[in-house]
């Protein structure tokens, strides 16, 4: 296949001209793709198996307890979000750490050094609120909607149609890799509500938590209340729905 010209449609399928989309990004993106395939996905699979075994109860029971605003019979997207929750947020009875942190401790003598370092970077990465700025192939460019962290490019591991619209509010957990970021589940979206409206609602929840419980930062609140964005998605005008981005 011949290489796309500067003014040709970008091969990623974004609909933009090549010069305004992926020109100059191929090397970095290919490095991220390889790192996701060689390191990110294998590590997540190990974590998922460990978290499911450690939970000790059926995932449906945990969903009923922690995501009571979901309807029964979980969708594929909700199942992927639940697994993400079990790995990074869930504290089973008698355990002070979520599965990802405990896995690193339990397997400290057998983990490859790269995995050990990666797990340290992943611990404490909460699900955050972002605005989807643009979509380019499997890469989503997202702006932090609750702070001033700026924009990042993320690869969600769960993909399907329909495509998520630009400037839509989304919730994701940007797990850092050496070459960029990946999101381990489906993107949670908030249909029918503007990004600013969702951000204001989350800040109101944070203020209520500070008044009633204890003083914490907004980032710490999201870590302490890991389903708050899921609940906000469930009360959207069009109801609870999680949409996966297109390939």
Short mmCIF file of C-alpha atoms in Angstrom, two decimals:
data_model
loop_
_atom_site.label_atom_id
_atom_site.label_comp_id
_atom_site.label_asym_id
_atom_site.label_seq_id
_atom_site.Cartn_x
_atom_site.Cartn_y
_atom_site.Cartn_z
CA UNK A 1 0.00 0.00 0.00
CA UNK A 2 1.38 3.42 -0.94
CA UNK A 3 1.98 5.99 1.77
CA UNK A 4 -0.73 8.61 2.19
CA UNK A 5 0.02 12.10 0.90
CA UNK A 6 -0.19 15.12 3.18
CA UNK A 7 -3.60 16.15 1.82
CA UNK A 8 -5.00 12.62 1.48
CA UNK A 9 -7.60 11.28 3.94
CA UNK A 10 -5.82 9.92 6.99
CA UNK A 11 -5.49 6.11 6.88
CA UNK A 12 -6.72 5.92 10.50
CA UNK A 13 -10.26 6.63 9.31
CA UNK A 14 -10.78 9.87 11.26
CA UNK A 15 -11.98 11.72 8.15
CA UNK A 16 -9.29 14.38 8.57
CA UNK A 17 -6.46 15.10 6.17
CA UNK A 18 -3.33 13.10 6.89
CA UNK A 19 -1.33 16.26 7.66
CA UNK A 20 -3.89 17.32 10.30
CA UNK A 21 -4.17 13.93 11.95
CA UNK A 22 -1.53 11.17 12.11
CA UNK A 23 1.38 12.65 10.15
CA UNK A 24 4.39 12.55 12.44
CA UNK A 25 2.62 10.45 15.09
CA UNK A 26 3.10 6.98 13.61
CA UNK A 27 6.33 6.13 15.43
CA UNK A 28 5.00 7.04 18.88
CA UNK A 29 1.66 5.36 18.25
CA UNK A 30 3.25 2.17 16.98
CA UNK A 31 5.45 2.07 20.10
CA UNK A 32 2.33 2.37 22.27
CA UNK A 33 0.52 -0.37 20.31
CA UNK A 34 3.46 -2.74 20.82
CA UNK A 35 3.73 -1.90 24.52
CA UNK A 36 0.00 -2.50 25.04
CA UNK A 37 0.23 -5.89 23.28
CA UNK A 38 3.46 -7.03 24.94
CA UNK A 39 3.03 -5.62 28.45
CA UNK A 40 -0.27 -3.86 29.16
CA UNK A 41 -2.72 -6.57 28.09
CA UNK A 42 -0.78 -9.55 29.57
CA UNK A 43 -0.46 -7.75 32.91
CA UNK A 44 -4.15 -6.81 32.95
CA UNK A 45 -5.12 -10.43 32.26
CA UNK A 46 -3.08 -11.60 35.24
CA UNK A 47 -4.64 -8.89 37.39
CA UNK A 48 -8.16 -9.76 36.26
CA UNK A 49 -7.75 -13.44 37.13
CA UNK A 50 -6.23 -12.54 40.49
CA UNK A 51 -8.96 -10.00 41.30
CA UNK A 52 -11.82 -12.35 40.35
CA UNK A 53 -10.39 -15.13 42.54
CA UNK A 54 -9.68 -12.76 45.44
CA UNK A 55 -13.20 -11.28 45.42
CA UNK A 56 -14.59 -14.54 46.75
CA UNK A 57 -18.16 -13.85 45.57
CA UNK A 58 -19.94 -13.77 42.23
CA UNK A 59 -19.30 -10.57 40.22
CA UNK A 60 -23.08 -10.09 39.92
CA UNK A 61 -23.33 -9.81 43.69
CA UNK A 62 -20.63 -7.15 43.79
CA UNK A 63 -22.39 -5.30 40.97
CA UNK A 64 -25.65 -5.34 42.93
CA UNK A 65 -23.88 -3.94 46.00
CA UNK A 66 -21.60 -1.36 44.40
CA UNK A 67 -23.54 -0.49 41.21
CA UNK A 68 -27.18 -0.71 42.37
CA UNK A 69 -28.15 1.89 39.77
CA UNK A 70 -27.38 -0.60 36.96
CA UNK A 71 -30.15 -2.80 35.62
CA UNK A 72 -29.86 -6.59 36.07
CA UNK A 73 -28.27 -8.67 33.30
CA UNK A 74 -25.06 -6.74 32.84
CA UNK A 75 -24.09 -5.60 29.37
CA UNK A 76 -20.66 -6.36 27.92
CA UNK A 77 -19.62 -2.79 28.65
CA UNK A 78 -20.80 -2.97 32.26
CA UNK A 79 -19.02 -6.29 32.74
CA UNK A 80 -15.74 -4.75 31.55
CA UNK A 81 -16.24 -1.78 33.89
CA UNK A 82 -16.99 -4.15 36.78
CA UNK A 83 -13.74 -6.03 36.16
CA UNK A 84 -11.85 -2.73 36.07
CA UNK A 85 -13.46 -1.88 39.43
CA UNK A 86 -12.50 -5.28 40.93
CA UNK A 87 -8.88 -4.81 39.90
CA UNK A 88 -8.30 -1.20 40.94
CA UNK A 89 -10.99 -0.13 43.43
CA UNK A 90 -12.65 -3.03 45.23
CA UNK A 91 -11.73 -3.80 48.84
CA UNK A 92 -12.99 -7.30 49.75
CA UNK A 93 -13.96 -7.87 53.37
CA UNK A 94 -10.86 -7.98 55.53
CA UNK A 95 -8.57 -6.46 52.87
CA UNK A 96 -7.16 -2.96 53.05
CA UNK A 97 -5.82 -2.86 49.49
CA UNK A 98 -7.43 -3.32 46.07
CA UNK A 99 -6.33 -6.28 43.96
CA UNK A 100 -3.72 -4.44 41.87
CA UNK A 101 -1.83 -3.27 44.97
CA UNK A 102 -2.06 -6.63 46.74
CA UNK A 103 -1.00 -8.51 43.62
CA UNK A 104 2.20 -6.47 43.43
CA UNK A 105 2.98 -7.33 47.06
CA UNK A 106 2.09 -11.02 46.79
CA UNK A 107 4.04 -11.51 43.56
CA UNK A 108 6.95 -9.20 44.37
CA UNK A 109 9.61 -11.92 44.09
CA UNK A 110 8.35 -13.34 40.79
CA UNK A 111 7.15 -10.30 38.85
CA UNK A 112 9.34 -9.01 36.02
CA UNK A 113 10.86 -5.67 37.09
CA UNK A 114 8.97 -3.87 34.31
CA UNK A 115 5.64 -5.18 35.64
CA UNK A 116 6.51 -4.25 39.21
CA UNK A 117 7.34 -0.68 38.17
CA UNK A 118 4.24 -0.43 36.03
CA UNK A 119 1.97 -1.57 38.86
CA UNK A 120 3.45 1.10 41.11
CA UNK A 121 2.51 3.70 38.49
CA UNK A 122 -0.99 2.28 38.08
CA UNK A 123 -1.84 2.22 41.79
CA UNK A 124 -3.92 5.20 42.79
CA UNK A 125 -4.90 6.13 39.22
CA UNK A 126 -8.62 6.87 39.62
CA UNK A 127 -11.29 6.97 36.97
CA UNK A 128 -11.57 10.63 35.94
CA UNK A 129 -13.88 12.87 33.94
CA UNK A 130 -12.68 13.96 30.51
CA UNK A 131 -13.95 15.66 27.38
CA UNK A 132 -13.35 13.68 24.21
CA UNK A 133 -11.66 16.24 21.96
CA UNK A 134 -11.08 14.07 18.92
CA UNK A 135 -10.94 10.48 17.74
CA UNK A 136 -8.19 9.15 15.45
CA UNK A 137 -8.30 5.45 14.70
CA UNK A 138 -8.13 3.69 18.07
CA UNK A 139 -6.62 6.77 19.76
CA UNK A 140 -8.86 9.10 21.77
CA UNK A 141 -7.57 12.58 22.62
CA UNK A 142 -9.13 13.63 25.93
CA UNK A 143 -9.06 16.80 28.03
CA UNK A 144 -9.16 16.70 31.83
CA UNK A 145 -12.57 18.15 32.72
CA UNK A 146 -12.00 18.50 36.48
CA UNK A 147 -8.55 20.03 36.67
CA UNK A 148 -5.78 21.63 34.67
CA UNK A 149 -3.89 18.49 33.65
CA UNK A 150 -4.46 19.29 29.98
CA UNK A 151 -5.02 16.71 27.24
CA UNK A 152 -3.77 13.16 26.81
CA UNK A 153 -4.12 10.52 24.11
CA UNK A 154 -5.58 7.22 25.33
CA UNK A 155 -6.20 3.82 23.74
CA UNK A 156 -9.35 2.17 25.18
CA UNK A 157 -9.02 -1.62 25.14
CA UNK A 158 -12.76 -2.22 24.60
CA UNK A 159 -14.05 -1.04 21.24
CA UNK A 160 -17.30 -1.36 19.33
CA UNK A 161 -19.83 0.76 17.42
CA UNK A 162 -21.27 3.34 17.59
CA UNK A 163 -18.49 5.89 17.63
CA UNK A 164 -18.35 8.26 20.59
CA UNK A 165 -18.96 11.87 19.53
CA UNK A 166 -16.37 14.62 19.86
CA UNK A 167 -16.82 16.98 22.83
CA UNK A 168 -18.79 14.35 24.73
CA UNK A 169 -18.16 13.85 28.46
CA UNK A 170 -16.51 10.50 29.16
CA UNK A 171 -15.12 8.71 32.20
CA UNK A 172 -11.93 6.68 31.91
CA UNK A 173 -8.93 5.43 33.88
CA UNK A 174 -5.76 6.46 31.97
CA UNK A 175 -3.22 3.81 32.95
CA UNK A 176 0.28 5.09 32.12
CA UNK A 177 2.70 3.12 30.00
CA UNK A 178 6.13 4.22 28.88
CA UNK A 179 4.75 5.22 25.48
CA UNK A 180 1.39 6.71 26.48
CA UNK A 181 -1.88 5.73 28.15
CA UNK A 182 -4.43 2.94 27.87
CA UNK A 183 -7.90 2.55 29.38
CA UNK A 184 -8.67 -1.00 30.58
CA UNK A 185 -12.43 -0.98 30.00
CA UNK A 186 -15.20 0.68 28.01
CA UNK A 187 -15.59 4.44 27.96
CA UNK A 188 -18.46 5.56 30.20
CA UNK A 189 -20.46 8.35 28.55
CA UNK A 190 -23.04 10.85 29.81
CA UNK A 191 -25.56 11.29 27.03
CA UNK A 192 -27.72 14.39 26.98
CA UNK A 193 -25.55 16.32 29.45
CA UNK A 194 -22.77 18.82 28.77
CA UNK A 195 -19.25 18.32 30.10
CA UNK A 196 -19.56 21.35 32.40
CA UNK A 197 -22.80 20.03 33.88
CA UNK A 198 -21.20 16.71 34.78
CA UNK A 199 -18.14 18.47 36.20
CA UNK A 200 -20.32 20.70 38.40
CA UNK A 201 -22.27 17.68 39.64
CA UNK A 202 -19.06 15.85 40.61
CA UNK A 203 -17.71 18.92 42.39
CA UNK A 204 -21.00 19.19 44.31
CA UNK A 205 -20.66 15.57 45.39
CA UNK A 206 -17.08 16.28 46.46
CA UNK A 207 -18.15 19.30 48.54
CA UNK A 208 -20.89 17.25 50.20
CA UNK A 209 -18.33 14.55 51.05
CA UNK A 210 -15.98 17.15 52.55
CA UNK A 211 -18.78 18.59 54.69
CA UNK A 212 -20.11 15.25 55.89
CA UNK A 213 -17.04 13.00 56.07
CA UNK A 214 -13.58 14.55 55.87
CA UNK A 215 -11.50 17.05 53.95
CA UNK A 216 -9.90 15.47 50.88
CA UNK A 217 -8.82 16.68 47.48
CA UNK A 218 -11.04 16.13 44.46
CA UNK A 219 -8.61 13.47 43.18
CA UNK A 220 -8.71 11.66 46.52
CA UNK A 221 -12.50 11.87 46.54
CA UNK A 222 -12.66 10.12 43.17
CA UNK A 223 -10.43 7.38 44.56
CA UNK A 224 -12.53 7.05 47.74
CA UNK A 225 -15.83 7.10 45.80
CA UNK A 226 -14.86 5.15 42.67
CA UNK A 227 -18.43 4.65 41.39
CA UNK A 228 -19.48 8.30 41.54
CA UNK A 229 -19.03 8.84 37.79
CA UNK A 230 -20.93 5.63 37.02
CA UNK A 231 -23.79 6.92 39.15
CA UNK A 232 -23.74 10.26 37.34
CA UNK A 233 -23.94 8.38 34.03
CA UNK A 234 -26.92 6.43 35.35
CA UNK A 235 -28.89 9.60 36.13
CA UNK A 236 -28.34 11.16 32.71
CA UNK A 237 -31.58 12.32 31.04
CA UNK A 238 -31.46 9.43 28.56
CA UNK A 239 -30.83 6.87 31.28
CA UNK A 240 -27.88 4.65 32.12
CA UNK A 241 -25.90 3.71 29.07
CA UNK A 242 -22.27 2.93 28.38
CA UNK A 243 -21.19 3.32 24.76
CA UNK A 244 -18.05 1.83 23.28
CA UNK A 245 -15.98 3.77 20.72
CA UNK A 246 -15.63 2.61 17.15
CA UNK A 247 -12.45 1.14 15.74
#
